[in-house]
Coordinates of C-alpha atoms in Angstrom, one line a residue:
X127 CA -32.2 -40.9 -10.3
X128 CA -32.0 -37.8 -8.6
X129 CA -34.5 -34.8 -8.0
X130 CA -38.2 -35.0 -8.2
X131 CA -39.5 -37.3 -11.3
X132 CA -42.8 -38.1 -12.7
X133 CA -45.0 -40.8 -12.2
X134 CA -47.1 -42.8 -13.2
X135 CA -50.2 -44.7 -11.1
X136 CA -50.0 -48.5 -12.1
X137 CA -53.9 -49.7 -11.6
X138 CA -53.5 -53.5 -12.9
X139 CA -54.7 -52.6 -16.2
X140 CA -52.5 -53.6 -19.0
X141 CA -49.6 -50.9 -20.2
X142 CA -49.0 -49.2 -23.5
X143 CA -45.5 -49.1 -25.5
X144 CA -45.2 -45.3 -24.4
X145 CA -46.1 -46.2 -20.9
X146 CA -43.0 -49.3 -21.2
X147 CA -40.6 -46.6 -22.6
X148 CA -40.3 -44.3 -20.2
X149 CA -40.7 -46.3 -17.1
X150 CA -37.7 -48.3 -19.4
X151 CA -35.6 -45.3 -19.9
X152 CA -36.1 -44.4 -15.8
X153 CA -37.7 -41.1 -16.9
X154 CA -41.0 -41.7 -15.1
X155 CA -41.5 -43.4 -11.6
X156 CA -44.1 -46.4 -11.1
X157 CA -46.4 -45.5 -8.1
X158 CA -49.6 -48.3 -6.9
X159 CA -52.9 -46.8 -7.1
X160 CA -54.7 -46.9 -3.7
X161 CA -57.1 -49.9 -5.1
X162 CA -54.8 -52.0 -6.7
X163 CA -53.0 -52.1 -3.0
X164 CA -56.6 -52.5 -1.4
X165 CA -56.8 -55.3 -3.5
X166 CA -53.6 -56.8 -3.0
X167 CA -54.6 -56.2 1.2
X168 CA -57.4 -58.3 -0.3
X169 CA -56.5 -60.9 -1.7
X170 CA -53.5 -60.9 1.4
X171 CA -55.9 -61.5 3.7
X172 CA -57.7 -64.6 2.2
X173 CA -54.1 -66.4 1.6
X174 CA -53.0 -66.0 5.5
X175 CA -56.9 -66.8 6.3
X176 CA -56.1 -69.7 4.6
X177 CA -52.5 -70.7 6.1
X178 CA -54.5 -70.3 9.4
X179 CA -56.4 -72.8 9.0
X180 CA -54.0 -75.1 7.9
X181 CA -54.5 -75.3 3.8
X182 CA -51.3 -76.2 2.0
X183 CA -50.1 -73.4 0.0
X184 CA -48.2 -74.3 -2.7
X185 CA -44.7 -71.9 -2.3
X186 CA -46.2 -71.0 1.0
X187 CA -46.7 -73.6 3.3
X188 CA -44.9 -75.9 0.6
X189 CA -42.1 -76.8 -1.3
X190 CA -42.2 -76.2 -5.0
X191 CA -41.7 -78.3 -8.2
X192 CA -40.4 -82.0 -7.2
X193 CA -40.7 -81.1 -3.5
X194 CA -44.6 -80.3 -3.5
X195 CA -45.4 -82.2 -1.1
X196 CA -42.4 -81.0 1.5
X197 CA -44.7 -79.1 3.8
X198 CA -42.8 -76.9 6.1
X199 CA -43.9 -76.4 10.0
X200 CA -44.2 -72.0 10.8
X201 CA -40.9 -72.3 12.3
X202 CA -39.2 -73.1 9.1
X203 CA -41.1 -70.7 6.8
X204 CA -38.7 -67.9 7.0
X205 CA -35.6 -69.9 6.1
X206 CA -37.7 -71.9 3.4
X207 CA -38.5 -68.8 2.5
X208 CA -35.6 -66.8 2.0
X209 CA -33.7 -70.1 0.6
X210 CA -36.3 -70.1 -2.1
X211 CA -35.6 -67.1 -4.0
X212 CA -32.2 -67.1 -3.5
X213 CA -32.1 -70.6 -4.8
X214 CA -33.5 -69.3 -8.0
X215 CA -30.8 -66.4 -8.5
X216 CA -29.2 -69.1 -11.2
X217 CA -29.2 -66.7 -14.7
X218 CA -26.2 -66.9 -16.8
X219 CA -24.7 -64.7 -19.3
X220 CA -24.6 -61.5 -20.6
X221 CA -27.1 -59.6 -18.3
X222 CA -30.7 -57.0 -19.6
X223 CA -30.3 -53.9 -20.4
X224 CA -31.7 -51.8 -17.2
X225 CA -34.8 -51.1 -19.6
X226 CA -35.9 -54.3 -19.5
X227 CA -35.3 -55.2 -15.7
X228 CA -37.3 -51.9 -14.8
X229 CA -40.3 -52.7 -17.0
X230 CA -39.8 -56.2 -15.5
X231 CA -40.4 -54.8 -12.0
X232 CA -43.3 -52.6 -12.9
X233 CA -44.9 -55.1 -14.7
X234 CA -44.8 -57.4 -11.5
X235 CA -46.6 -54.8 -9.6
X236 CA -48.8 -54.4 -12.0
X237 CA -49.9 -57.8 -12.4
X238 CA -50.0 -58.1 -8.7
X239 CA -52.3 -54.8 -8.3
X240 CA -54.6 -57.2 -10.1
X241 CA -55.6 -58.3 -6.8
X242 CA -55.2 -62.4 -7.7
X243 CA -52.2 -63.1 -6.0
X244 CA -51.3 -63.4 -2.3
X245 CA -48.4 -61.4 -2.3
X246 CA -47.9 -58.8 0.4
X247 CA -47.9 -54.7 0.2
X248 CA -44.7 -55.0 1.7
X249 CA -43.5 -56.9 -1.3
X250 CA -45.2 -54.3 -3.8
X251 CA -43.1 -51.8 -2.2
X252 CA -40.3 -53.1 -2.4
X253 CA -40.1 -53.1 -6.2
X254 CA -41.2 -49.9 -6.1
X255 CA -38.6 -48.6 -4.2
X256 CA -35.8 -49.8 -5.9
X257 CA -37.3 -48.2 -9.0
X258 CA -37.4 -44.7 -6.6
X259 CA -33.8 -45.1 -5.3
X260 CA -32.5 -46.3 -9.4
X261 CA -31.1 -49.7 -7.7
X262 CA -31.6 -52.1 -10.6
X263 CA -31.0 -55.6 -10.5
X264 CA -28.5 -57.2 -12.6
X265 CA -30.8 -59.8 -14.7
X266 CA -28.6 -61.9 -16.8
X267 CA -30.1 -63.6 -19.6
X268 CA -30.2 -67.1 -20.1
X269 CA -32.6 -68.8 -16.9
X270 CA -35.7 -69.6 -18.1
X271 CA -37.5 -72.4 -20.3
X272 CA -40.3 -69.5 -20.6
X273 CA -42.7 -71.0 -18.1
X274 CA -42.2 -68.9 -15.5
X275 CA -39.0 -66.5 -15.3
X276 CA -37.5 -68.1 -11.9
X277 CA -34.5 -68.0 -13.4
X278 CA -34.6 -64.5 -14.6
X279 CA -37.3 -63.3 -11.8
X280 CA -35.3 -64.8 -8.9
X281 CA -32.6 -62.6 -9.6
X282 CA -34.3 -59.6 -9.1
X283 CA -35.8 -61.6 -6.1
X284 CA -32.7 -62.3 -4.5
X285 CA -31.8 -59.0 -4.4
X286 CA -34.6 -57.8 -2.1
X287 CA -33.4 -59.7 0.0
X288 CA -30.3 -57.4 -0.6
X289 CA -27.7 -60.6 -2.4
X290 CA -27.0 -60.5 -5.7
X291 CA -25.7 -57.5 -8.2
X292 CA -26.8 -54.2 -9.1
X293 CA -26.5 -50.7 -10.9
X294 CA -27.0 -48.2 -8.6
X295 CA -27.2 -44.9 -10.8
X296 CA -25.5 -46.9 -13.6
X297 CA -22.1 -48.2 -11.4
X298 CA -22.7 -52.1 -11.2
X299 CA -22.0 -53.3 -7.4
X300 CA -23.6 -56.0 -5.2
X301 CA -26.9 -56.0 -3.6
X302 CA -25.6 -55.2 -0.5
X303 CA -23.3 -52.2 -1.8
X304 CA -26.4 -50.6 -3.5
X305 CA -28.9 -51.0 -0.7
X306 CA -26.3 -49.3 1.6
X307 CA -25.6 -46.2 -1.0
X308 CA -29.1 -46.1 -1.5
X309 CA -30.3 -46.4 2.2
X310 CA -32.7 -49.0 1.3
X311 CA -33.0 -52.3 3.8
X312 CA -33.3 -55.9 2.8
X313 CA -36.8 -57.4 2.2
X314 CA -37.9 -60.0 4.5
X315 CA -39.5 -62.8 2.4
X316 CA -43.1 -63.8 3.8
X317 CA -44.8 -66.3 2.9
X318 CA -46.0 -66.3 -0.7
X319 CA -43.6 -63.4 -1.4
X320 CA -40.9 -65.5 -2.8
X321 CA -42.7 -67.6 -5.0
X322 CA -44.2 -64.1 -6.2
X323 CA -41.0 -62.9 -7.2
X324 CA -40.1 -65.7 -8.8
X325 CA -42.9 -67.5 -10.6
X326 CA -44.2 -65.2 -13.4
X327 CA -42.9 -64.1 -16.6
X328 CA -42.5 -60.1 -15.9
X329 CA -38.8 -60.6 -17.6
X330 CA -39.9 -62.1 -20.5
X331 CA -42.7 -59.8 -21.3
X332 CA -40.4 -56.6 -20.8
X333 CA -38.0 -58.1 -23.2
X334 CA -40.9 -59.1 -25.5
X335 CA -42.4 -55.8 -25.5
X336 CA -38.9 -54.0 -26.3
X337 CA -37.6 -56.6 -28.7
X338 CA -41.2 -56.3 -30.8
X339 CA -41.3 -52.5 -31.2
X340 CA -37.3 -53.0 -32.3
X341 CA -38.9 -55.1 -35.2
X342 CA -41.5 -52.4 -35.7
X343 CA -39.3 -49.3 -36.2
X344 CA -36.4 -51.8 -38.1
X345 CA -39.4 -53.1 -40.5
X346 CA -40.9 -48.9 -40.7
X347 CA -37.3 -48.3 -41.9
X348 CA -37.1 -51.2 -44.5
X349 CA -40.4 -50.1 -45.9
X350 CA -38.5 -46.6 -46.8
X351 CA -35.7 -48.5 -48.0
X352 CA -38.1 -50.3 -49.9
X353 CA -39.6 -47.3 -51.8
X354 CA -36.2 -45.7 -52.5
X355 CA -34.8 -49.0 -54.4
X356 CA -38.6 -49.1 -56.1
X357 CA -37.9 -45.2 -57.4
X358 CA -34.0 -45.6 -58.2
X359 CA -35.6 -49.2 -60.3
X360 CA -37.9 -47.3 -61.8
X361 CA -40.8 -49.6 -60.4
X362 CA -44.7 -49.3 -61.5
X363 CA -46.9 -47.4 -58.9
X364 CA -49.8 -49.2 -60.1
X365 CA -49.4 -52.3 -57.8
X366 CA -49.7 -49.2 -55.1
X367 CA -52.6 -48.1 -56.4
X368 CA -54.4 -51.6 -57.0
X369 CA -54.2 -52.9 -53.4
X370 CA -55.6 -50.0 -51.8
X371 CA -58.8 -50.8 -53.5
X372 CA -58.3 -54.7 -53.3
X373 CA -56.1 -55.7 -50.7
X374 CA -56.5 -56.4 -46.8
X375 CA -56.6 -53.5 -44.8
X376 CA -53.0 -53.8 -43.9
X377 CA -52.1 -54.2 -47.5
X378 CA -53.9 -51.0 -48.5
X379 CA -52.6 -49.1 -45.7
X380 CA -49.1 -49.7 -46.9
X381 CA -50.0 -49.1 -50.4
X382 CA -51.6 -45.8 -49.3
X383 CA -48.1 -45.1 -47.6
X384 CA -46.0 -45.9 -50.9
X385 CA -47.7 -43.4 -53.2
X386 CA -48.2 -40.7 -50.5
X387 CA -44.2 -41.1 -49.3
X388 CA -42.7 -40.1 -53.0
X389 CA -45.6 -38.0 -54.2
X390 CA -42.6 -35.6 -54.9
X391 CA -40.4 -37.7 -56.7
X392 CA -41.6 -38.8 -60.3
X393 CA -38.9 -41.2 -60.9
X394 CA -38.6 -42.7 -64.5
X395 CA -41.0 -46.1 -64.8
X396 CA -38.9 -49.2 -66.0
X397 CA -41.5 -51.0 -65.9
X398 CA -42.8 -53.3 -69.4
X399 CA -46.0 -54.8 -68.6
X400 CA -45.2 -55.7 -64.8
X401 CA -42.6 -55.2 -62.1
X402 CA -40.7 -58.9 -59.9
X403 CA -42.6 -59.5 -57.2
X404 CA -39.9 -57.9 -55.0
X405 CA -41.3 -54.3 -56.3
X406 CA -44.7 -55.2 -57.1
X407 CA -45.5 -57.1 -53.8
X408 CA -44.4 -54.6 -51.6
X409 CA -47.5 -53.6 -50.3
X410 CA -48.2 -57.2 -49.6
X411 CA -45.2 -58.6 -47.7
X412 CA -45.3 -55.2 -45.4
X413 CA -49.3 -55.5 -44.7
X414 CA -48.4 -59.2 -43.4
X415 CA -45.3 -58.2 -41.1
X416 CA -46.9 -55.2 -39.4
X417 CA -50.0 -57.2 -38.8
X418 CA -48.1 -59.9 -37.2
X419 CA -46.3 -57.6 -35.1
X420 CA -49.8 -55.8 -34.5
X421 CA -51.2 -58.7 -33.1
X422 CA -48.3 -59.9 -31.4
X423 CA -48.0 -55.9 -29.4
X424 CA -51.8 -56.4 -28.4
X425 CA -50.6 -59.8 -26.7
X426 CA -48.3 -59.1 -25.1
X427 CA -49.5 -55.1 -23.6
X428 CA -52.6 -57.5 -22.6
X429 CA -49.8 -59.7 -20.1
X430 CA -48.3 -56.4 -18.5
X431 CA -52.1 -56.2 -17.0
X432 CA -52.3 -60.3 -16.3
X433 CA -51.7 -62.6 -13.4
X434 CA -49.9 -65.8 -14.5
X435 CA -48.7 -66.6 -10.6
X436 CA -49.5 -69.8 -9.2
X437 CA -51.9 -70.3 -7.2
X438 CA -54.0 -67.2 -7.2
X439 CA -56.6 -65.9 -5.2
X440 CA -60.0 -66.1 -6.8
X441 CA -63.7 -66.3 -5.5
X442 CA -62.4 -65.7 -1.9
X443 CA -60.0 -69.3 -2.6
X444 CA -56.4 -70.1 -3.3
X445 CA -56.6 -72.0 -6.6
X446 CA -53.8 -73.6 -8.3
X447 CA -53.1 -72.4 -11.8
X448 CA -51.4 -72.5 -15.0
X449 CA -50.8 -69.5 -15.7
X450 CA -47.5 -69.3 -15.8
X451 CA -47.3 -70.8 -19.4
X452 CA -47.1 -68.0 -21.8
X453 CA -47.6 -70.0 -25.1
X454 CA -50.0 -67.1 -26.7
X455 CA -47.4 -64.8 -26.5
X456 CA -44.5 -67.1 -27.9
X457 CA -46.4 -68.5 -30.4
X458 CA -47.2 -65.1 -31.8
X459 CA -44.2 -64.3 -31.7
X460 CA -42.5 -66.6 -33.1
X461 CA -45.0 -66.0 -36.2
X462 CA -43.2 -62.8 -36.5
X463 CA -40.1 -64.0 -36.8
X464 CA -41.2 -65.7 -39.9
X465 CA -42.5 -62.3 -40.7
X466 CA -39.2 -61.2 -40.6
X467 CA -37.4 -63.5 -42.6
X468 CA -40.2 -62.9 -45.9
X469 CA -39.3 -58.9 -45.2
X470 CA -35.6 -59.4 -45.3
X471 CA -36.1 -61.9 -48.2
X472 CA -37.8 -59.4 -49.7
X473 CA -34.6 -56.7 -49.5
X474 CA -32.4 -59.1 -50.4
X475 CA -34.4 -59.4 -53.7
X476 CA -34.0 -55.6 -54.2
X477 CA -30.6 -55.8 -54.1
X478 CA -29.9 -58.2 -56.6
X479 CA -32.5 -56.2 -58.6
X480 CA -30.1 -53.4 -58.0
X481 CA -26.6 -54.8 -58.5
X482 CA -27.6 -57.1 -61.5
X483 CA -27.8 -54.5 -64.2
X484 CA -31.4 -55.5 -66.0
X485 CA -33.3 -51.6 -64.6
X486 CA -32.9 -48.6 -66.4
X487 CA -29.7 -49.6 -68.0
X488 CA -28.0 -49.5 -64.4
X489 CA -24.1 -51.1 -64.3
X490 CA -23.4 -55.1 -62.9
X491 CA -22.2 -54.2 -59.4
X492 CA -23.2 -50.3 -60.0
X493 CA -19.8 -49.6 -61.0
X494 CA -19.9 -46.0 -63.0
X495 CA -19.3 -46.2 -66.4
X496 CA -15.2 -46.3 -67.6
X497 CA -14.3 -46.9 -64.2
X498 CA -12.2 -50.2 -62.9
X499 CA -13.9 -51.4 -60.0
X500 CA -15.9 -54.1 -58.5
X501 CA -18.2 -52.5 -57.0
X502 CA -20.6 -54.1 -54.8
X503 CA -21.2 -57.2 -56.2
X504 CA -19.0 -58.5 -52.8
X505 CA -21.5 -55.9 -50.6
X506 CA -24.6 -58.1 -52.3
X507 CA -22.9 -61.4 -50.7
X508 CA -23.3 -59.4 -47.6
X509 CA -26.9 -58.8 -48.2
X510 CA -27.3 -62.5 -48.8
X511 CA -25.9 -63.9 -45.8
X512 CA -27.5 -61.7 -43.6
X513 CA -31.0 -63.0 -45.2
X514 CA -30.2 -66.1 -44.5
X515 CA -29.2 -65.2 -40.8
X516 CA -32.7 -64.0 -40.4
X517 CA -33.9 -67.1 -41.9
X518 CA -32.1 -69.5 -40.1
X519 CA -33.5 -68.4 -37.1
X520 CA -37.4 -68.3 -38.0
X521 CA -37.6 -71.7 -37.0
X522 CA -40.4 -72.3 -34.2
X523 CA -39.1 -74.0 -31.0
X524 CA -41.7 -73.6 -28.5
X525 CA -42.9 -77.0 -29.4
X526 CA -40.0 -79.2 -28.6
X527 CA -40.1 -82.0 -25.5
X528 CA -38.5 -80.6 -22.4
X529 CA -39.7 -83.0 -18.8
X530 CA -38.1 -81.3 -15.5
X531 CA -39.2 -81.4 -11.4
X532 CA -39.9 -85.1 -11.7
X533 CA -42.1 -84.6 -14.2
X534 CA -44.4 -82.3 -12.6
X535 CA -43.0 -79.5 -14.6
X536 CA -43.5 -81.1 -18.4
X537 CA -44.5 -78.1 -20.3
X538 CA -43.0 -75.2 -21.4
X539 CA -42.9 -72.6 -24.4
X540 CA -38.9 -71.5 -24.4
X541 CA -40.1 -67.6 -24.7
X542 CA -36.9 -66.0 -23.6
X543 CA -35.2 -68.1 -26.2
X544 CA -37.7 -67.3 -28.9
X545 CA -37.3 -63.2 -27.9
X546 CA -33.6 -63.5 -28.1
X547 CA -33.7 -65.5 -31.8
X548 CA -35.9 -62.7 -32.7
X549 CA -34.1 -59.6 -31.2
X550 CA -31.2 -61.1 -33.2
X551 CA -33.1 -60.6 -36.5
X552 CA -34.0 -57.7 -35.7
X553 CA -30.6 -56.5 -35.8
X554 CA -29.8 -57.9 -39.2
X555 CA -32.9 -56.6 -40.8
X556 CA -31.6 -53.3 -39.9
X557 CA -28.1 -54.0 -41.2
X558 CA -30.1 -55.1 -44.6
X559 CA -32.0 -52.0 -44.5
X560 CA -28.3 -49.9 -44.7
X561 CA -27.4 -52.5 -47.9
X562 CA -30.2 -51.5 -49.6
X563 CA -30.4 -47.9 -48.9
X564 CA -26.8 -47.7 -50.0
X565 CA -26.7 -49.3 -53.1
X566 CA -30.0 -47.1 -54.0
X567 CA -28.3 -44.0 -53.7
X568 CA -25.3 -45.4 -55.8
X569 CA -27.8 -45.9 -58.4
X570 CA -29.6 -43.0 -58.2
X571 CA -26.3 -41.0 -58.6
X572 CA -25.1 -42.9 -61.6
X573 CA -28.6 -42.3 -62.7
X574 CA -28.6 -38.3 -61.8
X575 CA -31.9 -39.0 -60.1
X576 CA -33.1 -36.3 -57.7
X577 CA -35.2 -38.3 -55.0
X578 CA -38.0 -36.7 -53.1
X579 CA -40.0 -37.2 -49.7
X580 CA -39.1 -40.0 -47.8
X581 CA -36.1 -41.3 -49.9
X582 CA -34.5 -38.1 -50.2
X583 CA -34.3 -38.0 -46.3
X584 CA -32.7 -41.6 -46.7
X585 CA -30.4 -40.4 -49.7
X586 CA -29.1 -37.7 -47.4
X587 CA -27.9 -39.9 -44.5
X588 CA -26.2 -42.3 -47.0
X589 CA -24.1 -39.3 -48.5
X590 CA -23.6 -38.3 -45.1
X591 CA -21.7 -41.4 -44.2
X592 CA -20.8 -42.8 -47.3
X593 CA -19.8 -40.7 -50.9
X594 CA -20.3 -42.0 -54.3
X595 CA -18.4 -45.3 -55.4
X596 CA -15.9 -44.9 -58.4
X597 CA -13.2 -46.6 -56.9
X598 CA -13.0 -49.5 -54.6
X599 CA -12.6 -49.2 -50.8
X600 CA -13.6 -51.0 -47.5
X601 CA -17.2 -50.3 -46.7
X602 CA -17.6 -52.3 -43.2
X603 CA -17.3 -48.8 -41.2
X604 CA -19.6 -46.7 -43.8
X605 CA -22.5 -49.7 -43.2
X606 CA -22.3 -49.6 -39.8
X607 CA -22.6 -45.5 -39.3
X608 CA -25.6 -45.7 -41.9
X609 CA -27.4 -48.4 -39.9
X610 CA -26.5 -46.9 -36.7
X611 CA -28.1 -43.2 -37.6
X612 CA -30.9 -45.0 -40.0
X613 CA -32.0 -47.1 -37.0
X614 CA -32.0 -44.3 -34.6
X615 CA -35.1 -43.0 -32.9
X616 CA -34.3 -39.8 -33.9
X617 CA -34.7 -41.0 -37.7
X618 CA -37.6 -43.2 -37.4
X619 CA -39.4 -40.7 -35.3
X620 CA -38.6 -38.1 -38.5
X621 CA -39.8 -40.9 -40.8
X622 CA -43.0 -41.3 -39.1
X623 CA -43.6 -37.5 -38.5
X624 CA -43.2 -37.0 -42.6
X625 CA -45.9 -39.3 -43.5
X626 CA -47.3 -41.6 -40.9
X627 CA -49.0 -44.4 -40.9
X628 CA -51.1 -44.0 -38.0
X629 CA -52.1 -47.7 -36.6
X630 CA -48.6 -48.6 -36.5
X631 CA -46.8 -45.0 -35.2
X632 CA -49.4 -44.6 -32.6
X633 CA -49.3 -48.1 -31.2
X634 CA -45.9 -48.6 -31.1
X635 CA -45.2 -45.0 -29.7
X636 CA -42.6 -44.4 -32.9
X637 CA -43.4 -41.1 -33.2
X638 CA -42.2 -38.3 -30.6
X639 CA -42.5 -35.5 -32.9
X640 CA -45.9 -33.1 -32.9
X641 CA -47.8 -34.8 -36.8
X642 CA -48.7 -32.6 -39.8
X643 CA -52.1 -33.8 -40.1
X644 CA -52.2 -32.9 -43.8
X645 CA -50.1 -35.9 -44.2
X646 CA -51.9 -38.5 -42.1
X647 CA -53.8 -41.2 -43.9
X648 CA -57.1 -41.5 -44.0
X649 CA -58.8 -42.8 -40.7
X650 CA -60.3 -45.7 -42.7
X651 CA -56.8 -46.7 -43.5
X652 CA -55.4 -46.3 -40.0
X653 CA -58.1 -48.0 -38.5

């Protein structure tokens, strides 16, 4: 970064979507509010009272894991401490995007502002100023059995105390490289400092929070892609209609958002007495993904404003804790990813509906009429296997046995892992989401519909990457551009400006563009 930047006061209370994007993006700077650090002198002062008098600190005064009850003599805290964190700079693989690693950092001074953990201000200050001088760690992946990041934390650890890699204004280097363009100095590690940078899971709930409002603007896209196959199938409205008076909240909200989307389009109804479940159910699969991503947002916003260190400092005592097990967040999670796989099922449906050839008299494979082709019967295959992509990894694993440190350590809830299943559907939903808006506006062509509202902004992309299909031809490259521009935050930010659905926009900060409140729902709906 360079120049004068905004910022923003972290206080220790918990942090919104909007907040996590732009202290993700590096656009606004993380400062501590004056009683969060009072606190953290707080709290400071009751952990050294404490080593004073001789207490055993666990991560202090002690070793950690298998070697609890290693106590080390003052002379050997430095080294122990220094050792520790570097110790834990163990991650593997391909490394966070510098999003994640800076709402990593602030979310570690922000659960420290909290006032419940031990740490120093020096410590605070640190993070804060590599966030200042745009020295970001280089966090790779795969270190962490998600309780406690000390694989993924300890590598952002390790390079306060100026080892390690990072990107200094983008340019990957080691520690020591950046601190020296950067005319920052190494952090000496006190005691309690290490194990502070080490035993939470800030990594984990950066990633969380990013991968989850992925799924919400992937899933806000698949519900347009939804309503443009319902119109080019001619599907019933009425199931629309019906649930906003007798469905769930949710349910109606979505139902509210069908009808009001294509107001403008009044597509020929195919429909003889009812519609699959695939068109008729819409309303119903949607309500019960957003409100599983819903609930898992509110989760894990209410973490970045948590302390799940151990020990902490509570009632004027260090207590030992178990905080560091974040099985509320995981297990939420990992009920959206079963979420996910009933939305992409429920695309995958669509485009059989669409390539089978038994709505509106459309062709097998949408292959026009006198022409010698096979269409995209092969491009429905596609469709297939990426449902069962998203499927296959729906699986829970939090559960499974894992014993480590001797077994002191026999818990754990696998969060990174269950992110990383679940950023990966994410990405195929959005892939299914380009099947299914493509073969759409094949049959609305073939069809000579003229779409309106929300899928006529869909239509339009497709053409722009993609023209009408009479002869056969490779398709990889014209999938790829229409999920890349479909899945954009430029386009979902358009989709939610045209007709939001205000619980979900709002919350997930989806929507950068000022609203025309004549299109809003109503409040009751939103609520």
């Amino acid at each position: 970064m360079t120049g004068p930047h905004p910022t923003i006061e972290l206080t220790g209370q918990p942090l919104g979507f909007a907040e996590l994007m732009e202290i993700g993006a590096g656009r606004i700077l993380p400062v501590a509010s004056p009683a969060g650090m009072a606190r953290v002198e707080m709290a400071r002062g009751i952990l050294e009272e404490a080593i004073a008098r001789g207490v055993p600190v666990y991560g202090s005064t002690t070793g950690v894991g298998a070697m609890k009850d290693v106590e080390w003599s003052p002379d050997e805290l430095d080294a122990f401490n220094l050792g520790l964190v570097r110790a834990h700079h163990f991650g593997t693989g391909s490394p966070f995007p510098c999003s994640v690693v800076r709402n990593a950092m602030a979310i570690r001074v922000n659960t420290a502002l909290t006032g419940y953990v031990g740490c120093s201000t020096d410590l605070v200050e640190a993070y804060l100023d590599l966030l200042a001088a745009d020295v970001i760690p280089v966090v790779r992946r795969t270190g962490s059995i998600g309780c406690a990041d000390i694989g993924l934390m300890g590598q952002i650890g390790a390079v306060l105390t100026g080892v390690g890699e990072a990107r200094f204004r983008g340019e990957r280097m080691s520690a020591e490289a950046a601190f020296l363009a950067a005319g920052l100095a190494p952090l000496r590690m006190a005691p309690r400092d290490s194990l502070a940078s080490l035993s939470v899971n800030a990594v984990s709930f950066a990633a969380a929070a990013e991968a989850t409002r992925d799924a919400a603007t992937a899933i806000r896209m698949m519900l347009a892609t939804a309503l443009m196959s319902a119109g080019a199938l001619g599907a019933s409205r009425h199931p629309w209609q019906a649930v906003v008076h007798v469905g769930t909240a949710r349910e109606a909200l979505i139902g509210s958002w069908l009808c009001r989307a294509a107001d403008d389009w009044d597509w020929p109804v195919a429909t003889h007495i009812q519609d699959p479940l695939s068109l008729r159910m819409i309303a119903q699969v949607f309500g019960a993904v957003f409100e599983s991503l819903l609930t898992a947002g509110h989760k894990i916003l209410a973490a970045t404003g948590r302390s799940d260190d151990n020990p902490v400092v509570v009632e004027g005592k260090v207590l030992t804790s178990g905080g560091s097990l974040p099985l509320d967040v995981t297990i939420l999670l990992e009920a959206a990813a079963i979420c996910m796989a009933h939305a992409a099922r429920n695309s995958f449906n669509r485009c059989v509906l669409l390539g089978n050839g038994q709505r509106r008299n459309l062709p097998v494979n949408l292959v026009p009429e006198g022409r010698i082709a096979t269409g995209f019967g092969p491009v429905i295959k596609l469709a297939g296997e990426i449902f069962s992509r998203v499927l296959s990894m729906s699986n829970p694993v939090s559960a499974q046995s894992l014993v480590v440190a001797s077994g002191m350590e026999d818990e754990a809830a696998f969060l990174p892992l269950v992110i990383e299943r679940f950023g990966r559907q994410v990405e195929a939903v959005k892939r299914l989401s380009a099947l299914e808006a493509l073969l759409s506006a094949q049959a609305m062509d073939i069809l000579g519909d003229k779409p309106g509202g929300v899928p006529k902004m869909l239509y339009d992309i497709v053409r722009k990457h993609a023209d009408f299909y009479v002869v056969d031809r490779p398709l990889s490259s014209e999938v790829e551009a229409i999920e890349e521009e479909l899945s954009s935050e430029r386009v979902v930010g358009d989709l939610a400006a045209q007709v939001p659905i205000a619980s979900i926009d709002d919350f997930f900060a989806l929507c950068p563009h000022p609203r025309d409140n004549s299109q809003r729902l109503p409040d009751a709906l939103s609520a």
